[in-house]
Coordinates of C-alpha atoms and ligand atoms in Angstrom, one line a residue:
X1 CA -171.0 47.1 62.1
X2 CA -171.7 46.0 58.7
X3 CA -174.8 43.8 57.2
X4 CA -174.9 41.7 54.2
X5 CA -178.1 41.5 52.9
X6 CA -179.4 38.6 50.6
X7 CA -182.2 38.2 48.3
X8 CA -182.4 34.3 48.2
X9 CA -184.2 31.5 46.1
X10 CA -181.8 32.2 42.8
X11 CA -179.4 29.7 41.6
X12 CA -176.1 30.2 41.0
X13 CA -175.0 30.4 37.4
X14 CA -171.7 31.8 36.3
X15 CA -167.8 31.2 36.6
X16 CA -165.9 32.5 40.3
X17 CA -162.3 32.7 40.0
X18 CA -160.8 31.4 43.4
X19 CA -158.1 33.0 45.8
X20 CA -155.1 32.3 46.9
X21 CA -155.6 30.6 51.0
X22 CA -155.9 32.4 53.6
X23 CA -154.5 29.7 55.5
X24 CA -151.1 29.2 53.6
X25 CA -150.3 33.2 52.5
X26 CA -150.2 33.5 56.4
X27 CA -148.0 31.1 58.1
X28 CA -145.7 32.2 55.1
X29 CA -146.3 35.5 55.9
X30 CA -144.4 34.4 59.1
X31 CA -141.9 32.2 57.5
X32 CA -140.5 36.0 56.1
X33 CA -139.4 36.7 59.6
X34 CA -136.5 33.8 59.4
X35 CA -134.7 35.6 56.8
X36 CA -132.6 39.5 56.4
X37 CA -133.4 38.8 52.6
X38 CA -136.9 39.6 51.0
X39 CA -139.7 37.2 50.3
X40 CA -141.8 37.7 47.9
X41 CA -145.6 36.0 48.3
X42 CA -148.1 36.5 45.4
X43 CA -151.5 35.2 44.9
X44 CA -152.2 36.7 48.1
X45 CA -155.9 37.6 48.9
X46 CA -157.1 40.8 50.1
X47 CA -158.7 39.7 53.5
X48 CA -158.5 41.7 56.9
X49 CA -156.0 38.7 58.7
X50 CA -153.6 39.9 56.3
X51 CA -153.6 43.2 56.8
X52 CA -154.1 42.2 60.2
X53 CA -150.5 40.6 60.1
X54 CA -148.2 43.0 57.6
X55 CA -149.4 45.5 60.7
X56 CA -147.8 42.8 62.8
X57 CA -144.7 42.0 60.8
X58 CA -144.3 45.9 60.3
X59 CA -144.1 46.4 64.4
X60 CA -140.9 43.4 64.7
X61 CA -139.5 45.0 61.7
X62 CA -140.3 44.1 58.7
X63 CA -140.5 46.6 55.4
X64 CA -143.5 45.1 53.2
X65 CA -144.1 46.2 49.3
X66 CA -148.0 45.2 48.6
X67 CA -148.5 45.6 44.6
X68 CA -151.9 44.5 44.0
X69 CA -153.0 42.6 40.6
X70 CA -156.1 41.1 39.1
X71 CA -155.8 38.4 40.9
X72 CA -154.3 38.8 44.3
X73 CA -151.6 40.8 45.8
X74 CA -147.7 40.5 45.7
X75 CA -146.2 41.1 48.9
X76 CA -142.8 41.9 49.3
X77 CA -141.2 41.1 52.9
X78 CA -138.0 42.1 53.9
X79 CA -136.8 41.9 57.3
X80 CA -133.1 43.2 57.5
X81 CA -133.3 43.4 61.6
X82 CA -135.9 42.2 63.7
X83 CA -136.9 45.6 65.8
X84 CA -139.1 43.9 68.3
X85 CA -139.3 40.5 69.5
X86 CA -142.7 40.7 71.3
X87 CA -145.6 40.0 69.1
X88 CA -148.8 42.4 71.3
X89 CA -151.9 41.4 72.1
X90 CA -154.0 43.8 70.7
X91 CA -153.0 42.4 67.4
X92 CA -152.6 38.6 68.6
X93 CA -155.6 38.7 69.8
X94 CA -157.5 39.2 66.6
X95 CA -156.4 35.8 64.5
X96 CA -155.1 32.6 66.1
X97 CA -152.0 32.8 62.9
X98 CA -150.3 35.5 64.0
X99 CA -149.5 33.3 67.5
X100 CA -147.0 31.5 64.5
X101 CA -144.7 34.1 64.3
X102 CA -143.3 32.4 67.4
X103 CA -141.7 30.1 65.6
X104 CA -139.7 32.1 63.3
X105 CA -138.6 34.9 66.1
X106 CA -137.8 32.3 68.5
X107 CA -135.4 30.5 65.9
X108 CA -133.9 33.8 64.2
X109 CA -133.6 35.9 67.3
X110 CA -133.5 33.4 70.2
X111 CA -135.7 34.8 72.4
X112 CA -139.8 35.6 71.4
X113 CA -142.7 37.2 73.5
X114 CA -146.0 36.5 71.9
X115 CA -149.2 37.4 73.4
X116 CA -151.6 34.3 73.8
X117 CA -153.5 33.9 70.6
X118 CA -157.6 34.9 69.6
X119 CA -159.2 33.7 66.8
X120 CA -162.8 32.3 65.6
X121 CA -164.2 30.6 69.5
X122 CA -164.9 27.1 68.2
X123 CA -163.3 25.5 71.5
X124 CA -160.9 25.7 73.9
X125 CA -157.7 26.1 71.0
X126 CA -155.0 26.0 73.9
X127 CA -151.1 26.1 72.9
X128 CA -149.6 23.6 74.6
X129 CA -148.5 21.6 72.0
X130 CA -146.5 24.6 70.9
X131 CA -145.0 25.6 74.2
X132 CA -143.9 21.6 74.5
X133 CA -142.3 21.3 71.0
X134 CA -140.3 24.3 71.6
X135 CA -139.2 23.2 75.1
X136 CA -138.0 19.7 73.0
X137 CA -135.9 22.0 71.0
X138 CA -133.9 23.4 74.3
X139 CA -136.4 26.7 74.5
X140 CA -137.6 27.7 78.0
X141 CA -141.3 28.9 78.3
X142 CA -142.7 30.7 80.5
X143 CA -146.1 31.9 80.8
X144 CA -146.4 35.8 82.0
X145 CA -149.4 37.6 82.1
X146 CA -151.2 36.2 79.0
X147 CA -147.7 36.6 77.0
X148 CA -145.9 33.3 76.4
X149 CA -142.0 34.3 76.9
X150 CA -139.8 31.9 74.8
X151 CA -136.0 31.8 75.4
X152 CA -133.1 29.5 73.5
X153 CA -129.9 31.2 74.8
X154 CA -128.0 28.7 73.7
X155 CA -129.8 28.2 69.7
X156 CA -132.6 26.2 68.8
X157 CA -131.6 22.6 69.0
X158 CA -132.9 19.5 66.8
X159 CA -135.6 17.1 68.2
X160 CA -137.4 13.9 67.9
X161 CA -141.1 15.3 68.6
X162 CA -144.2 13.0 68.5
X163 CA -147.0 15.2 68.1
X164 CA -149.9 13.6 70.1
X165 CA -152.2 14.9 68.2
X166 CA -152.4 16.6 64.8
X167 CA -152.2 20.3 64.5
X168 CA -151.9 22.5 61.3
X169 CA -150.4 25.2 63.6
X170 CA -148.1 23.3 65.3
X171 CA -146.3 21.7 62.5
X172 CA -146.2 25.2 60.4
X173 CA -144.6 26.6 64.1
X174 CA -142.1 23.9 64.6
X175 CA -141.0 23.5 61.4
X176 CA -140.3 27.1 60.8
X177 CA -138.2 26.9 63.9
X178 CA -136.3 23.8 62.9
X179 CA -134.9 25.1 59.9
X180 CA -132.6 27.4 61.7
X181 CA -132.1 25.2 64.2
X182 CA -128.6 23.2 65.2
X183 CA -129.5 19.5 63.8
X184 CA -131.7 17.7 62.7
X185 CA -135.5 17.8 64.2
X186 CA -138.3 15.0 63.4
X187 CA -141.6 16.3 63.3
X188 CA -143.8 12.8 63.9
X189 CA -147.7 13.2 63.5
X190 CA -147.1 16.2 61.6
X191 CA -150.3 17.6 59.7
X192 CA -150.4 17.0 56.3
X193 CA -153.2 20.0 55.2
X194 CA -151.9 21.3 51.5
X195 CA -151.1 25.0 53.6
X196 CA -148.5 23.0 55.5
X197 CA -146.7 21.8 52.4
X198 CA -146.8 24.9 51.0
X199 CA -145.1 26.6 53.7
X200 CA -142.4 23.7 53.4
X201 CA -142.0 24.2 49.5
X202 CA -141.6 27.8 50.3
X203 CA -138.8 27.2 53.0
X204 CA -137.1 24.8 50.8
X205 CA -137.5 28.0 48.0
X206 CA -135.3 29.8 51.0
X207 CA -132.8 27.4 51.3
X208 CA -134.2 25.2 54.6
X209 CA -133.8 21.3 54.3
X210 CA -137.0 19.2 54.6
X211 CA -137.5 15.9 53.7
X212 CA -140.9 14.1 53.5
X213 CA -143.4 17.1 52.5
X214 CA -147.1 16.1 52.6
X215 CA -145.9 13.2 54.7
X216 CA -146.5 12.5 58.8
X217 CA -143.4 12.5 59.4
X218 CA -140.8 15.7 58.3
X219 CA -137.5 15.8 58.7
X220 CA -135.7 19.3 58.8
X221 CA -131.6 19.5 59.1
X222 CA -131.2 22.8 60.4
X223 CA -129.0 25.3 58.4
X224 CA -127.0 28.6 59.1
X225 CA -128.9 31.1 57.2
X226 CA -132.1 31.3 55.2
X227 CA -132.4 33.5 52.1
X228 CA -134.7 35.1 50.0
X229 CA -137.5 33.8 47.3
X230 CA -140.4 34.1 45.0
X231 CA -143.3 31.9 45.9
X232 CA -147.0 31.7 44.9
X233 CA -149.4 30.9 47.4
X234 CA -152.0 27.6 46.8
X235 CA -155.3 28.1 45.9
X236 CA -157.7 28.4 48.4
X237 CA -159.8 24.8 48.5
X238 CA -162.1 26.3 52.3
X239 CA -163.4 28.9 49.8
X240 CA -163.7 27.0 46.6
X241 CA -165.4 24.4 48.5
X242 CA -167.6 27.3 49.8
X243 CA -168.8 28.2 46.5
X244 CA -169.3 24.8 45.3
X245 CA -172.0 24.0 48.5
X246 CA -173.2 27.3 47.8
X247 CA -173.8 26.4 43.9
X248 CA -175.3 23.0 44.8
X249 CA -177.5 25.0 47.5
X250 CA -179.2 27.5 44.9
X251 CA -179.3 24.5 42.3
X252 CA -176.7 26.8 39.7
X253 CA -174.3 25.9 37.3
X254 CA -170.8 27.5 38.3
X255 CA -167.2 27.1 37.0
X256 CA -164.9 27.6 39.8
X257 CA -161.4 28.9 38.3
X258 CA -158.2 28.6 39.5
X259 CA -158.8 26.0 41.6
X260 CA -156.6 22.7 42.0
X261 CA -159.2 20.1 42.7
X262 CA -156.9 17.1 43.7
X263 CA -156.8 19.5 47.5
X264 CA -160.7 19.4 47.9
X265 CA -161.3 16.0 46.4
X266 CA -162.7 14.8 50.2
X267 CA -165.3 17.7 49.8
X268 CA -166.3 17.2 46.1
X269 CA -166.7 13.6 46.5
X270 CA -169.6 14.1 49.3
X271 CA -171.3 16.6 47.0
X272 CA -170.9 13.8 44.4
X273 CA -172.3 11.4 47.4
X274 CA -175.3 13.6 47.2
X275 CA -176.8 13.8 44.1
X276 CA -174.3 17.3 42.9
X277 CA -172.3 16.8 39.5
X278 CA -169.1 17.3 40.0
X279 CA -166.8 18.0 36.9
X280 CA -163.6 18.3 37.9
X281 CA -161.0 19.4 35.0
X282 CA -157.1 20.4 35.8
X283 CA -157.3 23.8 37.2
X284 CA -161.3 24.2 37.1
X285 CA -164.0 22.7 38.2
X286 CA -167.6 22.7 37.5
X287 CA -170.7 22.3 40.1
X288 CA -173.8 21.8 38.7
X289 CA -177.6 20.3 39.5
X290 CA -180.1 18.1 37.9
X291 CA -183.0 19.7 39.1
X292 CA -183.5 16.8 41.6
X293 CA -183.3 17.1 45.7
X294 CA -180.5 16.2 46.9
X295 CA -179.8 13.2 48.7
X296 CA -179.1 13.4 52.6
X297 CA -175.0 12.2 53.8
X298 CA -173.2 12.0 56.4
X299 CA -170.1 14.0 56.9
X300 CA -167.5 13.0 59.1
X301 CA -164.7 15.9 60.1
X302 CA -160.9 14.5 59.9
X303 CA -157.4 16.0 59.0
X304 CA -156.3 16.1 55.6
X305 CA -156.9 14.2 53.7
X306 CA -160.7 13.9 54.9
X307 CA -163.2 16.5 54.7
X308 CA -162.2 19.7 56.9
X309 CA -163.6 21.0 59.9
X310 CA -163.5 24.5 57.9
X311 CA -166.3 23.3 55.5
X312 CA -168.5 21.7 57.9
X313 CA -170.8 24.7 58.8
X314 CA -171.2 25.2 55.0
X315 CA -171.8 21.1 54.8
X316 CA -174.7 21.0 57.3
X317 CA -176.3 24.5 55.6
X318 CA -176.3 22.3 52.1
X319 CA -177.9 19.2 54.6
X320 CA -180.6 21.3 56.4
X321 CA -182.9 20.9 52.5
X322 CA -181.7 17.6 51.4
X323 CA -183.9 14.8 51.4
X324 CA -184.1 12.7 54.4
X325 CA -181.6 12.4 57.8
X326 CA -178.0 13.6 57.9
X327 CA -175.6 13.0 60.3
X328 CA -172.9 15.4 60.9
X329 CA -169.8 14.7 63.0
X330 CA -167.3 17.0 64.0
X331 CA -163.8 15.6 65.6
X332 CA -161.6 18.7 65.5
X333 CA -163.2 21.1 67.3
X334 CA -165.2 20.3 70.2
X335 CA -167.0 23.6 70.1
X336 CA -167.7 23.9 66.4
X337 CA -172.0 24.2 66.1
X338 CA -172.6 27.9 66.7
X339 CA -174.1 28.1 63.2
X340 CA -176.6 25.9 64.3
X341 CA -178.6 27.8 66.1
X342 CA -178.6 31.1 63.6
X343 CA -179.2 28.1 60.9
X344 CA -182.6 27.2 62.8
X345 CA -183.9 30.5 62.2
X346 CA -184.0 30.0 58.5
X347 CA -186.4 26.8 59.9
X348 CA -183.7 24.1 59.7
X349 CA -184.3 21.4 61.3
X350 CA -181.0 20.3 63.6
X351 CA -180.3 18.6 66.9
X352 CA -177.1 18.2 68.3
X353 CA -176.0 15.3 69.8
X354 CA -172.4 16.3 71.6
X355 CA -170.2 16.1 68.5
X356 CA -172.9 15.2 66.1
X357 CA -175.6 17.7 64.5
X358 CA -178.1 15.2 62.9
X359 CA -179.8 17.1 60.2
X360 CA -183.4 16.5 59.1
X361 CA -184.1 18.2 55.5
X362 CA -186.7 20.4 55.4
X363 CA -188.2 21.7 51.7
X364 CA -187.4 24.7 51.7
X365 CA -185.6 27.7 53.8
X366 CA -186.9 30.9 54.8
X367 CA -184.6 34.4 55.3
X368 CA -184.4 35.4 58.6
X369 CA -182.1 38.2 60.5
X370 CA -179.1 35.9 61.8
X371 CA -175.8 36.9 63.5
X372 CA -172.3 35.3 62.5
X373 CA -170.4 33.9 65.1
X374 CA -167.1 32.6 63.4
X375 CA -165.2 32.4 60.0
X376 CA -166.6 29.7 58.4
X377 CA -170.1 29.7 60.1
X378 CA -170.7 33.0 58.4
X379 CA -169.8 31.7 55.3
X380 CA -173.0 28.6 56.1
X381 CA -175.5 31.4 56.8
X382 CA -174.5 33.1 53.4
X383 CA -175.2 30.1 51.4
X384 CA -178.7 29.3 53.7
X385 CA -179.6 33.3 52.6
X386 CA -178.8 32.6 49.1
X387 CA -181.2 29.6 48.9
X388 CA -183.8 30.9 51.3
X389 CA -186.9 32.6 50.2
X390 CA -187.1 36.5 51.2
X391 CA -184.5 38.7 52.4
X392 CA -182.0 37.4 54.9
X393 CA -180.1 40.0 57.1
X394 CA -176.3 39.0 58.4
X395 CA -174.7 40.7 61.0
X396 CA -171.3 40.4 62.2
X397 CA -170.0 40.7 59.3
X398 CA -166.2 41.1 59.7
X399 CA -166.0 37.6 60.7
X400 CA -166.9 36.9 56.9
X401 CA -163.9 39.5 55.4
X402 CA -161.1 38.0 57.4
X403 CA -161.4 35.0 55.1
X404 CA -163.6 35.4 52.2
X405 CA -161.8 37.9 49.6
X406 CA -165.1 40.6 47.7
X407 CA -167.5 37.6 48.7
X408 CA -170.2 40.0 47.1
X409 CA -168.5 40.8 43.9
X410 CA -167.9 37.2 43.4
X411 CA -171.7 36.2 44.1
X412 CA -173.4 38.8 42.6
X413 CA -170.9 37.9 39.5
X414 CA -172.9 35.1 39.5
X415 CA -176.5 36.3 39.6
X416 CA -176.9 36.4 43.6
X417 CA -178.7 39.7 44.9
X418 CA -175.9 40.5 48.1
X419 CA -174.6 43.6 49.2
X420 CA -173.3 45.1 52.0
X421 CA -175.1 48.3 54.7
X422 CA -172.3 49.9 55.4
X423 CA -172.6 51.0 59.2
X424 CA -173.0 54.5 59.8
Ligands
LIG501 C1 -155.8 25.7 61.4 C2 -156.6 26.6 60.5 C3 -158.1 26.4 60.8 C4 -158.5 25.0 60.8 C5 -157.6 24.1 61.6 C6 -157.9 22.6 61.5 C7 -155.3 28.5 59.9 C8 -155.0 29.9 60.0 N1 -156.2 28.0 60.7 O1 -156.0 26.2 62.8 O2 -158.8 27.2 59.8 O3 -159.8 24.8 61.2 O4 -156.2 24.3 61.3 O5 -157.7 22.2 60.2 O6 -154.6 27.8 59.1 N2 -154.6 21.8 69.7 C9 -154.2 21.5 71.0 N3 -153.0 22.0 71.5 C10 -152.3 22.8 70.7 C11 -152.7 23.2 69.4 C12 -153.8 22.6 68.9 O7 -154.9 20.7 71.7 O8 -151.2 23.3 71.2 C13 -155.9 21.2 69.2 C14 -156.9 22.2 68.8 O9 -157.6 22.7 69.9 C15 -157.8 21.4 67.9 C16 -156.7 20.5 67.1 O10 -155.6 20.6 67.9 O11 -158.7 20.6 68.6 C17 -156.4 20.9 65.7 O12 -156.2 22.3 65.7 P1 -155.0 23.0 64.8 O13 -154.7 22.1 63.7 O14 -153.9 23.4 65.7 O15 -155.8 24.3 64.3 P2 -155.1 25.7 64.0 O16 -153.7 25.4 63.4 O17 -155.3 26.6 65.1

């Protein structure tokens, strides 16, 4: 397995041109499924989940074009016939999105078979609000040895569904099924993250009806046929508020491009909240330090729009050298601290308190060997290494490419010494 490798204690100082998400190119990824016409997706990053999924789409059937360009891939997606309705685990397994394709097959094909989904382990992530929405919608579930078996003889049908609680992946699931479906279905609760209104702008693009896009409440009247489109995938705002914490961290001075800030305003705000200058400019946004400590805050997970559970391993690495007692809270994930162990080895001080790490600054981090555990921890222990003094060792690695496109390239752009042992 790979290392990264980090030579810490250097700022930051340079400009880091930003990806498209991760977490929007694949749910509409999936949404190419509902249609025999091509979609085409650019912006796309380069990032293992999404090779992870055309290898998916390619074993139901569909024929994917990948042109790649400066800044992000096109993908082509053209599914003329659906080949296989049964999404395997050996693929499922790797990353909780591909579980969405469930959606789409259930609606276009009427019957689905989709292996239980993987994905970072940062809690119990169980599916029942997707098994119950569908059921709503006239589909009968069944669960059969770790597959869940989805069957709507009869057609999808439209539904009043009250989601109990909010869920990115539910709402990109149920939506895509509702806009082949007979009626009109009322997605109550629904999450409101910027990935889940680009998915709907996208449909729409295809010729699906929704009403009430970066609302709570979307309403989708169900229509014959979807068709092809051209769409460009959001910016990613979990990795450009990566690199901001990570600019703050090393005390730099970095432009991030491409960026739209108004979707990470909850996350540039706290950095404003502790001492960071924030400069935030249509389509760019600069992070930049004083010289002074920062001050310690407290950070409090919530859905959009409140500061994400995806940036709060990043958060607390920012918190473990700021100046007095943080208190970190996360509500989304009940299992979401692994980093804080691996962040104790660069001497952090952190004590958890069930869902609250409280953070007590320390002056200064030293490298130490650490493992990844999930997605976004890896991305904390990065920006620890890049502020730490000595050289910091990362392993597990591929936790890190699912979701951060050339994370290297982009640093060492900047000044950082990173780079990767390729294992032999
Ligand atoms: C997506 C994101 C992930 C992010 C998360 C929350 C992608 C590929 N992943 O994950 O990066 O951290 O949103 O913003 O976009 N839940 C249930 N039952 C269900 C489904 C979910 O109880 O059937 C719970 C989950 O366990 C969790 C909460 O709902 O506690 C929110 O999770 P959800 O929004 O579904 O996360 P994902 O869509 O899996």
């Amino acid at each position: 397995m790979d290392t990264i490798h980090i030579r810490g204690a250097r700022p930051l100082k340079g400009a880091i041109q930003i990806s498209g998400a991760k977490n929007a190119a694949l749910p509409l990824m999936t949404a190419a499924l509902l249609t025999d016409e091509a979609l085409t997706l650019t912006n796309v990053p380069q990032l293992t989940d999404v090779r992870s999924l055309i290898r998916l789409l390619g074993v139901l059937g569909s024929e994917i074009e990948r042109v790649t360009g400066p800044h992000g891939d096109a993908l082509t997606i053209r599914t003329a016939t659906i080949r296989s309705t049964t999404a395997p685990y050996e693929i499922v397994s790797q990353f909780r999105a591909s579980f969405w394709v469930l959606g789409p097959l259930v609606a276009r094909c009427r019957t689905a078979k989709v292996s239980l989904p993987g994905g970072c382990a940062i809690g119990a992530r169980p599916v029942d609000l997707y098994i119950k929405g569908l059921q709503k919608m006239g589909a009968e579930i069944d669960l059969v040895d770790g597959y869940v078996l989805a069957n709507a003889p009869e057609g999808l049908k439209g539904a009043i569904i009250r989601l109990p609680i909010v869920s990115v992946g539910v709402t990109h699931t149920l939506m895509m099924a509702a806009t082949l479906a007979d009626g009109e279905t009322i997605i109550e609760n629904a999450a409101r993250e910027p990935e889940v209104a680009d998915l709907a702008n996208c449909l729409v693009a295809m010729g699906a009806r929704i009403q009430g896009i970066g609302t709570s409440t979307l309403r989708i009247e169900g229509v014959e046929r979807l068709h092809g489109a051209t769409h460009r995938v959001i910016s990613d705002r979990i990795e450009a508020g990566t690199y901001a914490i990570a600019a703050a961290m090393t005390g730099g001075d970095v432009t991030l491009a491409g960026v739209e800030p108004e979707i990470f305003e909850a996350a540039l705000s706290l950095l404003r909240a502790a001492g960071v200058g924030v400069d935030a400019r249509q389509g760019e946004v600069r992070i930049f330090r004083n010289g002074e400590r920062l001050q310690a805050t407290n950070a409090v997970t919530q859905v959009y729009p409140g500061f994400p559970t995806d940036l709060q391993a990043q958060f607390m690495a920012l918190m473990t050298t700021a100046a007095g007692e943080s208190e970190i809270t996360e509500t989304i994930f009940e299992n979401r601290f692994m980093h804080v162990q691996e962040l104790a080895r660069f001497g952090a001080d952190i004590s958890l308190h069930g869902d609250k790490a409280l953070v007590r600054g320390v002056e200064k981090l030293k490298a130490a060997p650490v493992m990844a555990s999930d997605l976004r921890a890896s991305a904390a222990l990065v920006i620890a290494g890049l502020a730490a003094e000595g050289e910091t060792a990362i392993n597990r690695v591929y936790h890190l490419d699912r979701g951060f496109e050339r994370i290297e390239q982009k640093l060492c752009a900047c000044g950082a010494e990173i780079w990767r042992a390729k294992a032999s």
